Coordinates of C-alpha atoms and ligand atoms in Angstrom, one line a residue:
M1 CA -10.0 5.4 16.0
K2 CA -11.0 1.8 16.2
S3 CA -12.9 0.6 13.1
K4 CA -14.9 -2.6 13.3
N5 CA -12.6 -5.5 13.3
F6 CA -11.8 -6.7 9.8
S7 CA -12.4 -10.3 10.7
T8 CA -15.9 -9.3 11.9
W9 CA -16.8 -7.8 8.6
L10 CA -15.2 -10.7 6.8
D11 CA -17.2 -13.2 8.9
N12 CA -20.4 -11.2 8.6
M13 CA -20.1 -11.2 4.9
K14 CA -18.7 -14.7 4.7
L15 CA -15.7 -13.5 2.8
S16 CA -12.5 -15.4 2.2
H17 CA -9.1 -14.7 3.9
P18 CA -7.1 -13.3 2.2
L19 CA -9.9 -11.4 0.6
V20 CA -9.6 -11.4 -3.2
I21 CA -11.2 -8.6 -5.1
A22 CA -11.0 -9.0 -8.9
G23 CA -12.6 -7.6 -12.0
P24 CA -11.8 -5.1 -14.8
C25 CA -10.3 -1.7 -14.5
S26 CA -13.5 -0.3 -16.2
A27 CA -17.0 -1.5 -16.7
E28 CA -16.9 -1.2 -20.5
T29 CA -20.1 -2.9 -21.7
E30 CA -22.7 -5.1 -20.1
E31 CA -21.4 -8.1 -22.1
Q32 CA -17.8 -7.5 -21.0
V33 CA -18.8 -7.1 -17.3
M34 CA -20.9 -10.3 -17.3
A35 CA -18.2 -12.3 -19.1
V36 CA -15.5 -11.4 -16.6
A37 CA -17.9 -12.0 -13.7
H38 CA -18.9 -15.4 -14.8
E39 CA -15.3 -16.4 -15.3
L40 CA -14.5 -15.2 -11.8
K41 CA -17.4 -16.9 -10.2
N42 CA -15.4 -20.1 -9.5
T43 CA -12.1 -18.6 -8.5
D44 CA -10.9 -17.3 -5.1
A45 CA -12.4 -13.9 -5.8
T46 CA -15.4 -13.1 -3.6
V47 CA -15.7 -9.4 -4.6
F48 CA -16.1 -8.1 -8.2
R49 CA -14.5 -4.7 -8.9
A50 CA -15.2 -2.5 -11.9
G51 CA -14.6 1.3 -12.4
V52 CA -17.7 3.1 -13.4
W53 CA -16.4 6.6 -13.2
K54 CA -12.7 6.6 -14.4
P55 CA -10.2 9.2 -13.3
R56 CA -8.1 9.6 -16.4
T57 CA -4.9 11.6 -16.8
R58 CA -5.9 13.2 -20.1
P59 CA -9.4 14.1 -21.4
G60 CA -10.6 12.4 -24.5
T61 CA -10.0 8.9 -23.3
F62 CA -12.7 6.5 -21.9
E63 CA -14.0 8.1 -18.7
G64 CA -16.5 5.4 -17.7
N65 CA -20.2 4.6 -18.3
G66 CA -21.4 6.2 -15.1
E67 CA -24.8 5.4 -13.6
K68 CA -25.7 3.3 -16.7
A69 CA -23.2 0.6 -15.6
L70 CA -24.6 0.2 -12.1
P71 CA -27.5 -2.1 -13.0
W72 CA -24.8 -4.3 -14.8
L73 CA -23.1 -4.7 -11.5
Q74 CA -26.4 -5.6 -9.8
R75 CA -26.8 -8.3 -12.4
V76 CA -23.3 -9.6 -11.5
K77 CA -24.3 -9.9 -7.9
K78 CA -27.6 -11.7 -8.8
E79 CA -26.1 -14.1 -11.3
T80 CA -22.8 -14.9 -9.6
G81 CA -23.2 -14.2 -5.9
L82 CA -20.0 -12.1 -6.0
L83 CA -20.1 -8.9 -3.9
I84 CA -19.7 -5.7 -6.0
A85 CA -17.3 -2.9 -5.5
I86 CA -16.8 0.5 -7.3
E87 CA -14.8 3.6 -7.0
I88 CA -16.5 6.8 -5.9
A89 CA -14.9 10.2 -6.3
N90 CA -17.6 12.7 -5.3
A91 CA -20.8 13.0 -3.3
E92 CA -23.0 12.3 -6.3
H93 CA -21.1 9.0 -7.0
A94 CA -21.4 8.1 -3.4
K95 CA -25.2 8.6 -3.3
L96 CA -25.7 6.6 -6.5
A97 CA -23.6 3.8 -5.1
L98 CA -25.9 3.6 -2.1
K99 CA -29.0 3.9 -4.3
Y100 CA -27.9 0.9 -6.3
D101 CA -26.9 -1.0 -3.2
I102 CA -23.2 -1.5 -4.1
D103 CA -21.5 -3.6 -1.4
I104 CA -18.1 -2.0 -1.2
L105 CA -17.1 1.5 -2.1
W106 CA -13.6 2.7 -2.5
L107 CA -11.9 6.1 -2.7
G108 CA -9.3 6.2 -5.4
A109 CA -5.7 7.6 -5.0
R110 CA -6.7 10.9 -6.7
T111 CA -9.5 11.4 -4.3
T112 CA -7.6 10.6 -1.1
V113 CA -5.2 13.4 -1.9
N114 CA -8.1 15.9 -1.7
P115 CA -9.6 16.4 1.8
F116 CA -12.5 18.5 0.4
A117 CA -13.6 15.5 -1.8
V118 CA -13.1 13.0 1.0
Q119 CA -15.2 15.2 3.4
E120 CA -17.9 15.6 0.8
I121 CA -18.1 11.8 0.3
A122 CA -18.0 11.1 4.1
E123 CA -21.0 13.4 4.5
A124 CA -22.9 11.8 1.6
I125 CA -22.5 8.3 3.1
Q126 CA -22.7 9.3 6.8
G127 CA -23.4 6.3 9.0
T128 CA -23.4 3.7 6.2
E129 CA -22.8 0.1 7.1
K130 CA -21.2 -0.5 3.7
I131 CA -17.6 -1.4 3.5
V132 CA -15.5 1.6 2.5
L133 CA -11.9 1.2 1.4
V134 CA -9.5 4.1 1.1
K135 CA -6.7 3.9 -1.4
N136 CA -3.4 5.5 -0.4
P137 CA -2.9 9.1 -1.8
I138 CA -0.8 9.4 -5.0
N139 CA 2.0 10.9 -3.0
P140 CA 3.8 9.0 -0.2
D141 CA 2.0 10.8 2.7
L142 CA 0.9 8.5 5.5
E143 CA -0.9 11.4 7.4
L144 CA -3.0 12.2 4.4
W145 CA -4.0 8.5 4.0
I146 CA -4.9 8.4 7.7
G147 CA -6.7 11.7 7.4
G148 CA -9.0 10.3 4.7
I149 CA -9.8 7.2 6.9
E150 CA -10.5 9.5 9.9
R151 CA -12.8 11.8 8.0
L152 CA -15.0 8.8 7.1
F153 CA -14.8 7.3 10.6
K154 CA -15.9 10.7 12.1
M155 CA -19.0 10.5 10.0
G156 CA -19.9 7.1 11.4
V157 CA -18.5 5.0 8.6
E158 CA -17.0 2.1 10.6
N159 CA -16.5 -0.8 8.2
L160 CA -13.3 0.7 7.0
G161 CA -10.3 -0.6 5.2
A162 CA -7.3 0.6 3.3
I163 CA -5.9 -0.2 -0.2
H164 CA -2.2 0.1 -0.8
R165 CA -1.7 0.9 -4.5
G166 CA 1.8 2.4 -4.4
F167 CA 3.1 5.9 -4.8
S168 CA 3.8 8.0 -7.8
S169 CA 7.4 9.1 -8.2
F170 CA 9.8 10.9 -10.6
R171 CA 12.3 8.3 -9.7
K172 CA 12.8 5.7 -12.5
S173 CA 11.6 2.4 -11.3
K174 CA 10.3 -1.0 -12.5
Y175 CA 7.0 -0.1 -10.9
R176 CA 4.3 2.2 -12.2
N177 CA 3.7 3.2 -8.5
I178 CA 6.5 2.5 -6.1
P179 CA 5.3 0.3 -3.2
S180 CA 7.3 2.0 -0.3
W181 CA 6.2 -0.9 1.9
Q182 CA 7.1 0.9 5.1
I183 CA 4.1 3.2 4.7
P184 CA 1.4 0.6 4.8
I185 CA 3.4 -1.2 7.6
D186 CA 3.3 2.1 9.6
L187 CA -0.5 2.4 8.9
K188 CA -1.0 -1.2 10.2
A189 CA 1.1 -0.5 13.3
K190 CA -0.9 2.6 14.1
Y191 CA -4.3 1.1 13.3
P192 CA -4.1 -2.7 13.7
T193 CA -7.8 -3.3 13.3
I194 CA -8.0 -1.6 9.9
P195 CA -7.5 -4.2 7.2
I196 CA -5.1 -3.5 4.3
I197 CA -5.6 -4.8 0.9
N198 CA -2.8 -4.7 -1.6
D199 CA -3.4 -3.6 -5.3
P200 CA -0.5 -5.2 -7.2
S201 CA -2.0 -4.2 -10.6
H202 CA -1.6 -0.4 -10.0
I203 CA 1.8 -0.9 -8.3
C204 CA 3.2 -2.9 -11.2
G205 CA 1.5 -1.3 -14.2
N206 CA 2.2 -4.5 -16.1
R207 CA 1.2 -8.2 -15.8
D208 CA 4.7 -9.5 -15.0
G209 CA 5.2 -8.3 -11.5
I210 CA 1.8 -9.2 -10.1
F211 CA 2.7 -12.5 -8.5
E212 CA 5.8 -11.2 -6.9
V213 CA 4.1 -8.1 -5.4
S214 CA 1.2 -10.2 -4.2
Q215 CA 3.5 -12.6 -2.4
I216 CA 5.3 -9.8 -0.7
A217 CA 2.0 -8.4 0.4
L218 CA 0.9 -11.8 1.9
D219 CA 4.3 -12.2 3.6
L220 CA 3.7 -8.8 5.2
K221 CA 0.3 -10.0 6.4
F222 CA -1.9 -7.9 4.2
D223 CA -5.5 -8.9 4.5
G224 CA -6.3 -9.1 0.8
L225 CA -5.5 -8.4 -2.8
M226 CA -7.3 -6.4 -5.5
I227 CA -6.2 -7.6 -8.9
E228 CA -7.5 -6.1 -12.2
T229 CA -8.9 -8.9 -14.4
H230 CA -10.3 -8.9 -17.9
C231 CA -11.2 -11.6 -20.4
N232 CA -9.3 -9.8 -23.2
P233 CA -6.8 -7.6 -21.4
D234 CA -5.0 -6.4 -24.5
E235 CA -8.3 -4.8 -25.7
A236 CA -9.2 -3.2 -22.4
W237 CA -10.3 0.4 -22.6
S238 CA -8.2 1.4 -19.6
D239 CA -5.1 0.0 -18.0
A240 CA -4.7 -2.7 -20.7
K241 CA -1.1 -3.5 -19.9
Q242 CA -1.7 -4.5 -16.3
Q243 CA -4.9 -6.6 -16.4
I244 CA -4.7 -10.4 -16.3
K245 CA -7.1 -13.1 -17.5
P246 CA -9.2 -14.9 -14.9
A247 CA -7.3 -18.1 -15.7
R248 CA -4.0 -16.4 -14.8
L249 CA -5.6 -15.2 -11.5
V250 CA -6.4 -18.8 -10.7
E251 CA -2.7 -19.8 -11.3
I252 CA -1.4 -16.9 -9.2
M253 CA -3.7 -17.7 -6.3
D254 CA -2.7 -21.4 -6.5
E255 CA 1.0 -20.5 -6.4
L256 CA 0.8 -17.8 -3.7
K257 CA 1.9 -19.0 -0.2
V258 CA -0.3 -17.8 2.6
R259 CA 1.9 -17.7 5.7
K260 CA 0.8 -18.5 9.3
D261 CA 0.4 -15.6 11.8
R262 CA 3.0 -17.0 14.2
F263 CA 5.2 -20.0 14.9
V264 CA 3.2 -22.8 16.5
K265 CA 5.7 -25.7 17.2
E266 CA 7.4 -25.6 20.6
K267 CA 10.8 -26.4 19.1
S268 CA 10.6 -23.5 16.6
I269 CA 9.4 -21.1 19.3
S270 CA 12.4 -21.8 21.6
K271 CA 14.8 -21.5 18.6
L272 CA 13.1 -18.2 17.7
N273 CA 13.3 -16.9 21.2
A274 CA 17.0 -17.6 21.4
L275 CA 17.6 -15.8 18.1
R276 CA 15.5 -12.9 19.2
K277 CA 17.6 -12.6 22.4
E278 CA 20.7 -12.4 20.3
I279 CA 19.1 -9.7 18.0
N280 CA 18.2 -7.7 21.1
A281 CA 21.8 -7.8 22.3
K282 CA 23.0 -6.7 18.9
D283 CA 20.6 -3.8 18.9
D284 CA 21.9 -2.7 22.3
Q285 CA 25.5 -2.9 20.9
L286 CA 24.5 -0.9 17.8
L287 CA 23.0 1.9 20.0
E288 CA 26.0 1.9 22.3
T289 CA 28.3 2.2 19.3
L290 CA 26.2 5.0 17.8
S291 CA 26.2 6.9 21.1
E292 CA 30.0 6.5 21.5
R293 CA 30.4 7.7 17.9
M294 CA 28.3 10.7 18.6
A295 CA 30.4 11.6 21.6
L296 CA 33.5 11.7 19.3
V297 CA 31.5 13.8 16.8
E298 CA 30.7 16.3 19.6
S299 CA 34.4 16.6 20.6
I300 CA 35.2 17.3 16.9
G301 CA 32.4 19.9 17.0
K302 CA 34.1 21.6 20.0
A303 CA 37.4 21.7 18.1
K304 CA 35.6 23.2 15.0
K305 CA 34.0 25.9 17.2
E306 CA 37.4 26.8 18.7
S307 CA 39.0 27.2 15.3
N308 CA 35.9 28.6 13.6
V309 CA 35.8 25.9 11.0
A310 CA 32.7 24.9 9.0
I311 CA 30.8 21.8 10.1
L312 CA 30.6 20.1 6.7
Q313 CA 33.9 18.8 5.5
N314 CA 32.9 17.4 2.2
T315 CA 36.1 15.6 1.2
R316 CA 36.2 13.8 4.5
W317 CA 32.5 12.9 4.2
Q318 CA 33.0 11.5 0.7
E319 CA 35.9 9.4 1.9
I320 CA 33.9 8.0 4.8
L321 CA 31.0 7.1 2.5
K322 CA 33.2 5.4 -0.1
K323 CA 35.0 3.4 2.6
V324 CA 31.8 2.2 4.4
I325 CA 30.1 1.3 1.1
D326 CA 33.2 -0.8 0.0
T327 CA 33.5 -2.5 3.4
G328 CA 29.7 -3.0 3.7
E329 CA 29.5 -4.6 0.3
E330 CA 32.3 -7.0 1.2
Q331 CA 30.1 -8.0 4.2
G332 CA 27.1 -8.6 2.1
L333 CA 25.3 -5.3 2.7
S334 CA 23.7 -3.5 -0.2
K335 CA 25.1 -0.1 -1.3
I336 CA 21.6 1.5 -1.0
F337 CA 21.3 0.3 2.6
I338 CA 24.7 1.5 3.7
E339 CA 24.1 4.9 2.0
K340 CA 20.8 5.3 3.8
I341 CA 22.2 4.4 7.2
F342 CA 25.4 6.5 6.9
K343 CA 23.5 9.6 5.4
A344 CA 21.2 9.4 8.5
I345 CA 24.2 9.1 10.8
H346 CA 25.9 12.0 9.1
Q347 CA 22.8 14.1 9.4
E348 CA 22.4 13.4 13.1
S349 CA 26.1 14.2 13.6
I350 CA 25.7 17.5 11.8
A351 CA 22.7 18.3 14.0
H352 CA 24.8 17.6 17.2
Q353 CA 27.6 19.8 15.9
E354 CA 25.2 22.6 14.9
K355 CA 24.0 22.7 18.5
I356 CA 27.6 22.9 19.8
I357 CA 28.8 25.5 17.4
N358 CA 25.8 27.8 17.8
D359 CA 25.4 27.3 21.5
Ligands
PEP1 C1 -8.5 1.8 -10.3 O1 -8.5 1.1 -9.3 O2 -8.8 1.4 -11.4 C2 -7.8 3.1 -10.1 C3 -8.2 4.2 -10.9 O3 -6.9 3.1 -9.2 P1 -6.0 4.2 -8.4 O4 -7.0 5.1 -7.7 O5 -5.2 3.4 -7.5 O6 -5.2 4.9 -9.5
MN2 MN1 -7.1 0.7 -13.3

């Protein structure tokens, strides 16, 4: 799958880089929509977002104005020159988005989880030249995210992009949706031409973390940001806690540092190359040590087999874990990191011993 290059669609549409998509969570009233749009007109935002059909967790809350709000967005485009973007969640939404000439359509997290819904949308917008962005599914499943993008691509939708909005989790966290950055990084590695936009609003679930998450996204070379913006956030009809005022968006964009793609100065390049050589040598050493450790594990496996002893020796494992965490922390490595690494090593060791014992 090779979607049209992001820079091509950015150039074609004369969009900024990083792309800034801003606007309210929901299109509440025509006045509210116009007020936010006019305030965003002179900011870094080049695309205006607003939810017209709102997927809500419980019924009885505001579920969007539907088709009635689409002419409001057309007015935004006419009066401000901003491109307009909405979420579509089924074939009917998709057809209406095309009918009202919406520039950018996005599939929400609750839609990407459902291949039937994605397929239905892909068929409804077959061959469209509109930009279509696919939010990550609610659960941390890279394949499902890719599957959504592929379904659209197979139907001739080529101006594709992804939106990273974090993943729902039972784990207690400062985030509303945990970013799990490695997942969008893996997506980018697999499909380098597909642009990824970060949505710090739905990741944070509050206003405070938006700058920090946006900066991480730019440091990781995300192609854009989607930030929920409202003139009166506290009174918003949905996602009130996470929306920011347009003036705050301007501050955030001013403070964010956009990093260069690569080192350009000769001196920095040779320094970097020397450091990279050292890193490569360290990686070789790490692999050698791991493989030597595994050889020892296998000898222990043989001894366990001879004496018919169980593989898991929990007391010993707990001792190892405690020791490595203590030593690691003394050397400036975090407990979480050491735990992850040593649990992985332990699992690989068990797998090697399983093979020996059951051979
Ligand atoms: C939204 O963008 O307002 C939205 C509903 O987002 P998500 O699909 O990420 O929950
Ligand atoms: Mn929202």
